[in-house]
mmCIF file of C-alpha atoms in Angstrom:
data_model
loop_
_atom_site.group_PDB
_atom_site.id
_atom_site.type_symbol
_atom_site.label_atom_id
_atom_site.label_comp_id
_atom_site.label_asym_id
_atom_site.label_seq_id
_atom_site.Cartn_x
_atom_site.Cartn_y
_atom_site.Cartn_z
ATOM 1 C CA MET A 1 -74.270 26.672 33.333
ATOM 2 C CA SER A 2 -71.423 24.630 31.880
ATOM 3 C CA SER A 3 -70.353 24.005 28.319
ATOM 4 C CA ALA A 4 -68.012 21.162 29.247
ATOM 5 C CA PRO A 5 -68.786 17.740 30.729
ATOM 6 C CA ARG A 6 -67.687 17.457 34.338
ATOM 7 C CA ILE A 7 -65.078 14.899 35.319
ATOM 8 C CA SER A 8 -66.342 12.990 38.330
ATOM 9 C CA HIS A 9 -62.959 12.347 39.943
ATOM 10 C CA PRO A 10 -59.826 14.477 39.598
ATOM 11 C CA PRO A 11 -57.077 12.567 37.787
ATOM 12 C CA VAL A 12 -54.131 11.336 39.832
ATOM 13 C CA LEU A 13 -51.050 13.042 38.423
ATOM 14 C CA ARG A 14 -47.547 11.868 39.261
ATOM 15 C CA GLY A 15 -44.769 14.434 39.462
ATOM 16 C CA ARG A 16 -46.994 17.459 38.882
ATOM 17 C CA ASP A 17 -47.423 18.818 42.413
ATOM 18 C CA GLU A 18 -46.277 22.367 41.603
ATOM 19 C CA GLU A 19 -48.432 22.558 38.478
ATOM 20 C CA GLN A 20 -51.485 21.281 40.345
ATOM 21 C CA GLN A 21 -50.962 23.935 43.017
ATOM 22 C CA ALA A 22 -50.727 26.623 40.328
ATOM 23 C CA VAL A 23 -54.020 25.461 38.785
ATOM 24 C CA ARG A 24 -55.744 25.432 42.189
ATOM 25 C CA ARG A 25 -54.459 28.940 42.951
ATOM 26 C CA LEU A 26 -55.958 30.084 39.664
ATOM 27 C CA LEU A 27 -59.348 28.575 40.581
ATOM 28 C CA ASP A 28 -59.205 30.075 44.081
ATOM 29 C CA GLY A 29 -58.432 33.470 42.576
ATOM 30 C CA ALA A 30 -61.502 33.265 40.335
ATOM 31 C CA ARG A 31 -63.667 32.356 43.330
ATOM 32 C CA ALA A 32 -62.248 35.346 45.233
ATOM 33 C CA GLY A 33 -62.845 37.720 42.328
ATOM 34 C CA THR A 34 -59.145 38.148 41.580
ATOM 35 C CA GLY A 35 -58.804 35.835 38.617
ATOM 36 C CA GLY A 36 -56.086 35.528 36.053
ATOM 37 C CA ALA A 37 -54.655 33.349 33.337
ATOM 38 C CA LEU A 38 -52.044 30.637 33.021
ATOM 39 C CA THR A 39 -50.458 28.980 30.004
ATOM 40 C CA LEU A 40 -49.205 25.402 30.246
ATOM 41 C CA LEU A 41 -46.387 24.742 27.770
ATOM 42 C CA GLY A 42 -44.924 21.404 26.761
ATOM 43 C CA GLY A 43 -44.648 18.750 24.098
ATOM 44 C CA ALA A 44 -47.218 16.209 23.040
ATOM 45 C CA GLY A 45 -48.288 13.853 25.821
ATOM 46 C CA ILE A 46 -46.463 15.706 28.591
ATOM 47 C CA GLY A 47 -49.619 16.185 30.699
ATOM 48 C CA LYS A 48 -51.189 19.507 29.693
ATOM 49 C CA THR A 49 -54.621 18.033 28.990
ATOM 50 C CA ALA A 50 -54.524 16.108 32.270
ATOM 51 C CA LEU A 51 -54.070 19.399 34.124
ATOM 52 C CA LEU A 52 -57.006 20.915 32.237
ATOM 53 C CA ASP A 53 -59.041 17.864 33.268
ATOM 54 C CA LEU A 54 -57.958 18.475 36.862
ATOM 55 C CA ALA A 55 -59.125 22.094 36.670
ATOM 56 C CA VAL A 56 -62.527 21.043 35.278
ATOM 57 C CA ALA A 57 -62.889 18.309 37.914
ATOM 58 C CA GLU A 58 -62.158 20.764 40.727
ATOM 59 C CA ALA A 59 -64.124 23.684 39.290
ATOM 60 C CA GLY A 60 -67.051 22.963 41.606
ATOM 61 C CA ASP A 61 -69.789 25.520 40.980
ATOM 62 C CA LEU A 62 -67.768 27.553 38.470
ATOM 63 C CA THR A 63 -69.205 28.004 34.991
ATOM 64 C CA VAL A 64 -66.928 25.936 32.752
ATOM 65 C CA LEU A 65 -66.168 26.818 29.138
ATOM 66 C CA ARG A 66 -63.890 24.469 27.238
ATOM 67 C CA ALA A 67 -62.549 24.332 23.707
ATOM 68 C CA ALA A 68 -59.526 23.051 21.831
ATOM 69 C CA GLY A 69 -57.611 24.234 18.821
ATOM 70 C CA VAL A 70 -58.083 21.989 15.790
ATOM 71 C CA GLU A 71 -55.465 22.112 13.060
ATOM 72 C CA PRO A 72 -57.922 21.956 10.104
ATOM 73 C CA GLU A 73 -59.652 25.060 11.538
ATOM 74 C CA SER A 74 -56.480 27.029 12.227
ATOM 75 C CA GLY A 75 -56.976 29.003 9.009
ATOM 76 C CA ILE A 76 -60.606 29.937 9.759
ATOM 77 C CA PRO A 77 -60.739 33.341 11.493
ATOM 78 C CA TYR A 78 -62.399 33.210 14.903
ATOM 79 C CA ALA A 79 -63.124 29.464 14.772
ATOM 80 C CA GLY A 80 -61.474 29.106 18.188
ATOM 81 C CA LEU A 81 -63.580 31.863 19.743
ATOM 82 C CA HIS A 82 -66.681 30.274 18.233
ATOM 83 C CA GLY A 83 -65.880 26.960 19.951
ATOM 84 C CA LEU A 84 -65.266 28.568 23.344
ATOM 85 C CA LEU A 85 -67.910 31.297 23.445
ATOM 86 C CA ARG A 86 -70.799 29.703 21.565
ATOM 87 C CA PRO A 87 -72.572 28.613 24.808
ATOM 88 C CA LEU A 88 -72.787 32.261 25.931
ATOM 89 C CA GLY A 89 -75.557 33.286 23.532
ATOM 90 C CA ARG A 90 -77.764 34.738 26.293
ATOM 91 C CA GLU A 91 -74.903 36.793 27.719
ATOM 92 C CA ARG A 92 -73.961 38.047 24.252
ATOM 93 C CA ALA A 93 -77.510 39.252 23.648
ATOM 94 C CA ALA A 94 -77.350 41.257 26.905
ATOM 95 C CA LEU A 95 -74.208 43.180 25.906
ATOM 96 C CA PRO A 96 -74.410 46.784 24.647
ATOM 97 C CA PRO A 97 -75.604 46.654 21.012
ATOM 98 C CA ALA A 98 -72.282 47.797 19.520
ATOM 99 C CA ARG A 99 -70.308 45.113 21.364
ATOM 100 C CA ALA A 100 -72.912 42.456 20.565
ATOM 101 C CA ARG A 101 -72.686 43.322 16.855
ATOM 102 C CA VAL A 102 -68.884 43.074 16.880
ATOM 103 C CA LEU A 103 -69.022 39.651 18.510
ATOM 104 C CA GLY A 104 -71.833 38.505 16.237
ATOM 105 C CA ARG A 105 -69.895 39.363 13.084
ATOM 106 C CA ALA A 106 -66.803 37.569 14.366
ATOM 107 C CA LEU A 107 -68.549 34.426 15.621
ATOM 108 C CA GLU A 108 -71.101 34.101 12.835
ATOM 109 C CA LEU A 109 -69.295 35.559 9.805
ATOM 110 C CA GLY A 110 -65.642 35.290 10.794
ATOM 111 C CA VAL A 111 -64.932 38.976 10.206
ATOM 112 C CA ALA A 112 -63.920 41.832 12.484
ATOM 113 C CA ALA A 113 -62.371 45.244 12.045
ATOM 114 C CA PRO A 114 -58.805 45.636 13.319
ATOM 115 C CA GLY A 115 -58.299 47.302 16.662
ATOM 116 C CA LEU A 116 -59.629 46.906 20.186
ATOM 117 C CA ALA A 117 -63.317 46.423 19.481
ATOM 118 C CA LEU A 118 -63.358 42.618 19.214
ATOM 119 C CA PRO A 119 -60.810 41.766 21.966
ATOM 120 C CA ALA A 120 -62.615 44.162 24.300
ATOM 121 C CA ALA A 121 -65.948 42.563 23.406
ATOM 122 C CA VAL A 122 -64.537 39.122 24.256
ATOM 123 C CA LEU A 123 -63.458 40.413 27.659
ATOM 124 C CA ASP A 124 -66.884 42.010 28.186
ATOM 125 C CA LEU A 125 -68.626 38.739 27.300
ATOM 126 C CA LEU A 126 -66.544 36.747 29.797
ATOM 127 C CA SER A 127 -67.255 39.398 32.439
ATOM 128 C CA ALA A 128 -70.972 39.190 31.694
ATOM 129 C CA ALA A 129 -70.859 35.411 32.124
ATOM 130 C CA ALA A 130 -69.003 35.846 35.425
ATOM 131 C CA ALA A 131 -71.702 38.182 36.767
ATOM 132 C CA ALA A 132 -73.698 35.090 37.745
ATOM 133 C CA GLY A 133 -70.687 33.362 39.300
ATOM 134 C CA PRO A 134 -66.992 32.694 38.642
ATOM 135 C CA VAL A 135 -65.960 31.271 35.291
ATOM 136 C CA LEU A 136 -63.290 28.778 34.242
ATOM 137 C CA ALA A 137 -62.338 28.877 30.562
ATOM 138 C CA CYS A 138 -60.008 26.110 29.320
ATOM 139 C CA VAL A 139 -58.432 26.073 25.866
ATOM 140 C CA ASP A 140 -56.388 23.020 24.878
ATOM 141 C CA ASP A 141 -53.988 22.867 21.912
ATOM 142 C CA ALA A 142 -53.843 26.644 21.693
ATOM 143 C CA HIS A 143 -51.017 26.307 19.149
ATOM 144 C CA HIS A 144 -53.705 25.101 16.690
ATOM 145 C CA LEU A 145 -56.020 28.076 17.283
ATOM 146 C CA ASP A 146 -56.497 30.490 14.436
ATOM 147 C CA PRO A 147 -54.258 33.540 15.098
ATOM 148 C CA ALA A 148 -57.177 35.954 15.440
ATOM 149 C CA SER A 149 -58.819 33.881 18.201
ATOM 150 C CA LEU A 150 -55.542 33.399 20.052
ATOM 151 C CA ALA A 151 -54.762 37.121 19.939
ATOM 152 C CA ALA A 152 -58.216 38.052 21.275
ATOM 153 C CA LEU A 153 -58.055 35.483 24.084
ATOM 154 C CA CYS A 154 -54.586 36.602 25.139
ATOM 155 C CA PHE A 155 -55.755 40.225 25.144
ATOM 156 C CA ALA A 156 -58.481 39.190 27.610
ATOM 157 C CA ALA A 157 -56.068 36.995 29.578
ATOM 158 C CA ARG A 158 -53.837 39.976 30.343
ATOM 159 C CA ARG A 159 -56.806 41.863 31.846
ATOM 160 C CA LEU A 160 -58.366 39.344 34.225
ATOM 161 C CA ALA A 161 -56.682 40.447 37.461
ATOM 162 C CA GLY A 162 -59.848 41.970 38.930
ATOM 163 C CA GLU A 163 -62.340 39.545 37.426
ATOM 164 C CA PRO A 164 -63.850 36.297 38.815
ATOM 165 C CA ILE A 165 -62.483 34.486 35.760
ATOM 166 C CA ALA A 166 -59.762 31.837 35.385
ATOM 167 C CA LEU A 167 -58.411 31.291 31.871
ATOM 168 C CA LEU A 168 -56.234 28.223 31.384
ATOM 169 C CA LEU A 169 -54.421 27.724 28.075
ATOM 170 C CA ALA A 170 -52.384 24.719 26.973
ATOM 171 C CA SER A 171 -49.965 24.984 24.081
ATOM 172 C CA ARG A 172 -47.283 22.773 22.618
ATOM 173 C CA GLU A 173 -45.150 25.780 21.768
ATOM 174 C CA GLU A 174 -44.728 29.419 22.664
ATOM 175 C CA HIS A 175 -46.389 32.031 20.473
ATOM 176 C CA PRO A 176 -45.886 35.810 20.308
ATOM 177 C CA ALA A 177 -49.533 36.350 21.283
ATOM 178 C CA LEU A 178 -48.879 34.570 24.595
ATOM 179 C CA GLY A 179 -46.477 37.290 25.699
ATOM 180 C CA GLY A 180 -47.455 38.724 29.056
ATOM 181 C CA VAL A 181 -49.574 35.689 30.010
ATOM 182 C CA PRO A 182 -48.001 33.768 32.931
ATOM 183 C CA ALA A 183 -46.679 30.407 31.750
ATOM 184 C CA ARG A 184 -45.374 27.174 33.205
ATOM 185 C CA THR A 185 -43.376 24.679 31.150
ATOM 186 C CA LEU A 186 -44.055 21.011 31.856
ATOM 187 C CA HIS A 187 -40.900 18.903 31.800
ATOM 188 C CA PRO A 188 -40.588 15.109 31.544
ATOM 189 C CA LEU A 189 -41.207 13.185 34.751
ATOM 190 C CA CYS A 190 -38.159 12.338 36.820
ATOM 191 C CA PRO A 191 -37.250 8.596 36.771
ATOM 192 C CA ALA A 192 -38.815 7.950 40.183
ATOM 193 C CA ASP A 193 -42.142 9.553 39.227
ATOM 194 C CA ALA A 194 -42.116 7.814 35.850
ATOM 195 C CA ARG A 195 -41.672 4.451 37.541
ATOM 196 C CA ASP A 196 -44.418 5.237 40.029
ATOM 197 C CA LEU A 197 -46.764 6.066 37.149
ATOM 198 C CA ALA A 198 -45.825 2.868 35.323
ATOM 199 C CA ALA A 199 -46.479 0.908 38.510
ATOM 200 C CA ASP A 200 -49.877 2.629 38.885
ATOM 201 C CA LEU A 201 -50.801 1.658 35.332
ATOM 202 C CA THR A 202 -49.782 -1.993 35.683
ATOM 203 C CA ALA A 203 -50.587 -2.713 39.345
ATOM 204 C CA GLY A 204 -46.858 -2.951 40.032
ATOM 205 C CA VAL A 205 -46.167 -6.088 37.971
ATOM 206 C CA LEU A 206 -43.311 -4.719 35.817
ATOM 207 C CA THR A 207 -39.927 -6.415 35.790
ATOM 208 C CA GLU A 208 -36.727 -4.394 35.949
ATOM 209 C CA ASP A 209 -36.104 -5.069 32.243
ATOM 210 C CA LEU A 210 -39.515 -3.652 31.379
ATOM 211 C CA HIS A 211 -38.970 -0.614 33.580
ATOM 212 C CA ALA A 212 -35.648 0.044 31.837
ATOM 213 C CA ALA A 213 -37.242 -0.290 28.379
ATOM 214 C CA LEU A 214 -40.089 2.065 29.296
ATOM 215 C CA ASP A 215 -37.652 4.607 30.758
ATOM 216 C CA ARG A 216 -35.586 4.522 27.572
ATOM 217 C CA ILE A 217 -38.499 4.867 25.145
ATOM 218 C CA ALA A 218 -40.820 7.200 27.059
ATOM 219 C CA GLY A 219 -38.178 9.523 28.488
ATOM 220 C CA GLY A 220 -40.558 10.584 31.255
ATOM 221 C CA ASN A 221 -43.505 11.354 28.960
ATOM 222 C CA PRO A 222 -46.727 10.366 30.774
ATOM 223 C CA LEU A 223 -48.751 9.608 27.636
ATOM 224 C CA ALA A 224 -45.921 7.471 26.265
ATOM 225 C CA LEU A 225 -45.947 5.471 29.498
ATOM 226 C CA ARG A 226 -49.715 5.034 29.314
ATOM 227 C CA GLU A 227 -49.609 3.855 25.728
ATOM 228 C CA LEU A 228 -46.600 1.610 26.238
ATOM 229 C CA THR A 229 -47.999 -0.116 29.326
ATOM 230 C CA GLY A 230 -51.402 -0.445 27.674
ATOM 231 C CA ALA A 231 -49.827 -2.277 24.727
ATOM 232 C CA LEU A 232 -47.757 -4.762 26.769
ATOM 233 C CA THR A 233 -48.555 -8.378 25.985
ATOM 234 C CA PRO A 234 -49.006 -11.062 28.665
ATOM 235 C CA ALA A 235 -45.703 -12.576 27.511
ATOM 236 C CA GLN A 236 -43.886 -9.252 27.945
ATOM 237 C CA LEU A 237 -45.404 -8.776 31.391
ATOM 238 C CA ALA A 238 -44.297 -12.300 32.314
ATOM 239 C CA GLY A 239 -40.772 -11.662 31.050
ATOM 240 C CA THR A 240 -40.923 -14.415 28.413
ATOM 241 C CA ALA A 241 -40.944 -11.982 25.450
ATOM 242 C CA ALA A 242 -38.651 -9.090 24.614
ATOM 243 C CA PRO A 243 -39.686 -5.653 25.939
ATOM 244 C CA PRO A 244 -41.005 -3.079 23.444
ATOM 245 C CA ASP A 245 -38.444 -1.055 21.531
ATOM 246 C CA THR A 246 -40.633 1.786 20.273
ATOM 247 C CA LEU A 247 -43.929 3.564 20.863
ATOM 248 C CA PRO A 248 -47.079 1.678 19.820
ATOM 249 C CA ARG A 249 -47.732 2.369 16.151
ATOM 250 C CA GLY A 250 -51.069 4.054 15.671
ATOM 251 C CA GLY A 251 -51.160 5.436 19.222
ATOM 252 C CA ARG A 252 -51.927 9.093 19.890
ATOM 253 C CA LEU A 253 -48.302 9.980 20.521
ATOM 254 C CA TRP A 254 -47.019 8.117 17.463
ATOM 255 C CA ARG A 255 -49.621 9.870 15.300
ATOM 256 C CA ALA A 256 -48.774 13.271 16.788
ATOM 257 C CA HIS A 257 -45.046 12.885 16.098
ATOM 258 C CA ASP A 258 -45.575 11.234 12.711
ATOM 259 C CA GLY A 259 -47.900 14.038 11.602
ATOM 260 C CA ARG A 260 -45.376 16.656 12.623
ATOM 261 C CA LEU A 261 -42.574 14.847 10.791
ATOM 262 C CA ALA A 262 -44.671 14.514 7.646
ATOM 263 C CA ARG A 263 -44.860 18.312 7.396
ATOM 264 C CA LEU A 264 -41.073 18.775 7.566
ATOM 265 C CA PRO A 265 -38.874 19.245 4.479
ATOM 266 C CA GLY A 266 -37.002 16.177 3.240
ATOM 267 C CA ARG A 267 -33.610 17.616 4.269
ATOM 268 C CA THR A 268 -34.813 18.059 7.856
ATOM 269 C CA ARG A 269 -36.156 14.499 7.997
ATOM 270 C CA HIS A 270 -32.811 13.203 6.695
ATOM 271 C CA LEU A 271 -30.913 15.094 9.395
ATOM 272 C CA LEU A 272 -33.278 13.792 12.095
ATOM 273 C CA LEU A 273 -32.829 10.215 10.877
ATOM 274 C CA LEU A 274 -29.055 10.547 11.205
ATOM 275 C CA ALA A 275 -29.502 11.937 14.733
ATOM 276 C CA ALA A 276 -31.874 9.075 15.588
ATOM 277 C CA ALA A 277 -29.469 6.455 14.239
ATOM 278 C CA ALA A 278 -26.612 7.736 16.414
ATOM 279 C CA PRO A 279 -28.006 9.233 19.655
ATOM 280 C CA GLY A 280 -25.773 11.764 21.373
ATOM 281 C CA MET A 281 -23.798 12.660 18.254
ATOM 282 C CA ASP A 282 -22.120 16.066 18.512
ATOM 283 C CA ALA A 283 -22.770 18.827 16.002
ATOM 284 C CA ALA A 284 -19.453 18.438 14.163
ATOM 285 C CA THR A 285 -19.971 14.700 13.627
ATOM 286 C CA LEU A 286 -23.603 15.163 12.657
ATOM 287 C CA LEU A 287 -22.652 17.751 10.054
ATOM 288 C CA ARG A 288 -19.790 15.586 8.750
ATOM 289 C CA ALA A 289 -22.348 12.851 8.155
ATOM 290 C CA ALA A 290 -24.998 15.091 6.626
ATOM 291 C CA GLY A 291 -22.726 17.550 4.863
ATOM 292 C CA PRO A 292 -21.824 21.198 5.568
ATOM 293 C CA ARG A 293 -24.926 22.400 3.694
ATOM 294 C CA TYR A 294 -26.990 21.046 6.578
ATOM 295 C CA ALA A 295 -25.678 23.601 9.097
ATOM 296 C CA THR A 296 -28.703 25.834 8.540
ATOM 297 C CA VAL A 297 -31.010 22.789 8.694
ATOM 298 C CA LEU A 298 -29.562 21.920 12.097
ATOM 299 C CA GLU A 299 -30.138 25.480 13.324
ATOM 300 C CA GLU A 300 -33.719 25.359 12.083
ATOM 301 C CA ALA A 301 -34.292 22.008 13.825
ATOM 302 C CA GLU A 302 -33.100 23.539 17.088
ATOM 303 C CA ARG A 303 -35.295 26.623 16.693
ATOM 304 C CA ALA A 304 -38.289 24.429 15.895
ATOM 305 C CA GLY A 305 -37.769 22.505 19.122
ATOM 306 C CA LEU A 306 -36.927 19.218 17.386
ATOM 307 C CA LEU A 307 -33.334 18.833 18.585
ATOM 308 C CA ARG A 308 -31.523 20.292 21.566
ATOM 309 C CA ALA A 309 -27.846 20.445 22.373
ATOM 310 C CA THR A 310 -26.720 18.583 25.488
ATOM 311 C CA GLY A 311 -23.323 18.294 27.135
ATOM 312 C CA GLN A 312 -22.698 15.061 25.219
ATOM 313 C CA GLY A 313 -24.214 15.916 21.837
ATOM 314 C CA TYR A 314 -27.641 16.330 20.283
ATOM 315 C CA ALA A 315 -30.819 14.782 21.632
ATOM 316 C CA PHE A 316 -34.443 14.929 20.571
ATOM 317 C CA ALA A 317 -36.333 17.566 22.516
ATOM 318 C CA GLU A 318 -39.248 15.119 22.813
ATOM 319 C CA PRO A 319 -37.809 11.673 23.579
ATOM 320 C CA GLY A 320 -40.621 9.725 21.924
ATOM 321 C CA MET A 321 -39.911 11.408 18.610
ATOM 322 C CA ARG A 322 -36.609 9.591 18.183
ATOM 323 C CA ALA A 323 -38.402 6.231 18.110
ATOM 324 C CA VAL A 324 -40.910 7.518 15.550
ATOM 325 C CA VAL A 325 -38.186 9.032 13.342
ATOM 326 C CA TYR A 326 -36.151 5.820 13.357
ATOM 327 C CA SER A 327 -38.841 3.134 13.339
ATOM 328 C CA GLY A 328 -41.067 5.078 10.961
ATOM 329 C CA ALA A 329 -38.350 5.501 8.329
ATOM 330 C CA ALA A 330 -38.208 3.100 5.406
ATOM 331 C CA PRO A 331 -35.745 0.225 6.038
ATOM 332 C CA ALA A 332 -33.669 1.295 3.039
ATOM 333 C CA HIS A 333 -33.354 4.827 4.458
ATOM 334 C CA ARG A 334 -32.305 3.466 7.859
ATOM 335 C CA ARG A 335 -29.645 1.250 6.276
ATOM 336 C CA ALA A 336 -28.365 4.182 4.195
ATOM 337 C CA ALA A 337 -28.081 6.321 7.333
ATOM 338 C CA HIS A 338 -26.102 3.641 9.178
ATOM 339 C CA ARG A 339 -23.872 3.061 6.143
ATOM 340 C CA LEU A 340 -23.110 6.796 6.039
ATOM 341 C CA LEU A 341 -22.340 6.849 9.769
ATOM 342 C CA ALA A 342 -20.146 3.752 9.530
ATOM 343 C CA GLY A 343 -17.935 5.510 6.999
ATOM 344 C CA LEU A 344 -17.169 8.524 9.195
ATOM 345 C CA PRO A 345 -13.487 8.785 10.181
ATOM 346 C CA GLY A 346 -12.395 8.884 13.797
ATOM 347 C CA GLN A 347 -14.972 6.463 15.195
ATOM 348 C CA ASP A 348 -14.146 3.698 17.618
ATOM 349 C CA ARG A 349 -14.198 0.176 16.261
ATOM 350 C CA LEU A 350 -17.329 -0.928 18.124
ATOM 351 C CA ARG A 351 -19.449 1.963 16.890
ATOM 352 C CA ARG A 352 -18.341 1.428 13.302
ATOM 353 C CA ALA A 353 -19.044 -2.302 13.530
ATOM 354 C CA TRP A 354 -22.481 -1.636 14.996
ATOM 355 C CA HIS A 355 -23.397 0.808 12.208
ATOM 356 C CA ARG A 356 -22.155 -1.636 9.555
ATOM 357 C CA ALA A 357 -24.258 -4.407 11.080
ATOM 358 C CA ALA A 358 -27.342 -2.161 11.186
ATOM 359 C CA ALA A 359 -26.713 -1.236 7.539
ATOM 360 C CA LEU A 360 -26.290 -4.907 6.516
ATOM 361 C CA ASP A 361 -23.056 -3.694 4.920
ATOM 362 C CA GLY A 362 -21.467 -7.030 4.140
ATOM 363 C CA PRO A 363 -21.930 -10.782 4.606
ATOM 364 C CA PRO A 364 -23.646 -11.608 7.925
ATOM 365 C CA GLU A 365 -20.743 -13.786 9.082
ATOM 366 C CA GLU A 366 -18.265 -10.985 8.515
ATOM 367 C CA LEU A 367 -20.472 -8.432 10.314
ATOM 368 C CA GLY A 368 -20.929 -10.793 13.247
ATOM 369 C CA ASP A 369 -17.188 -11.407 13.521
ATOM 370 C CA ASP A 370 -16.539 -7.642 13.437
ATOM 371 C CA LEU A 371 -19.028 -7.023 16.227
ATOM 372 C CA ALA A 372 -17.643 -9.805 18.376
ATOM 373 C CA ALA A 373 -14.052 -8.645 17.903
ATOM 374 C CA ALA A 374 -14.938 -5.020 18.581
ATOM 375 C CA ALA A 375 -16.860 -5.928 21.719
ATOM 376 C CA GLN A 376 -13.863 -7.787 23.090
#
């Protein structure tokens, strides 16, 4: 029995050798009756879903259950459990009556009494399914699961050591319920692996200029590379047109970042636009530009995983987001940000001239002369 379509060929993943080995160990443990759970953590497009696809492709004769958190359902209690466990109707009917009733109320009515009854019933149901053979349960976008479903699944995940069950979760961010569940964080691909992936996607026809543009925009994000290479025009591939300068508008990654930005307060979006307009700016300069009131906003942006401090200044935690913040902002807002940055004291002449030019802060001839003089 399987509730998920099988993938005929395992995906080829660049730069994910250790993660692939961890997934295969999890599957082998389920086959040996010593299963467990693993959480894959990382930003949008970093490769979590590809690893779930790998697990499903290599599941062999395992029973496969698969579900994904959906943001519109994140407020519906037990919607996530309903998506994952719905195929196990026969196994649910075979449970002891009390456990079957608890599960039935949760999955059909969305209600459950507090305490151990429901999480224990979820574990019992997975064990009943595994009685006929090992089980692989995959849950993508766990950060969008309703809290009740996530808590029940993590309760089961922490108790799978002696069961022929592998539970694989993928989440964009850590959550208190995930405590105690082994986790691996997926980082951006190293430059060599990113270039190998880009070469795979384009049959090795990229020029050095295109490689450099893709490295700069994607920052090692596999989905960004896929979407960028898929949107290249024949003229760009031939080197007769300028390389791309941002993620494809309307692509999955653009929509993911844009949706996240749309939910942020206006003050946070303003701070992010300043950071996008001057990459690598240190905290003191960023706060001089935004104003001292933005100190707490900067702290919140760090805690939310939007910005991270580096040795040189602040960078976006997810490289593709910078392009969406900057290119997605209204032109008037971008010019205002550059005008504000151009007026900061203590800047070198070239940086000030560049910000003035980006802000259209003066006659074009004057701005061009300033840039040329500063560059010399």
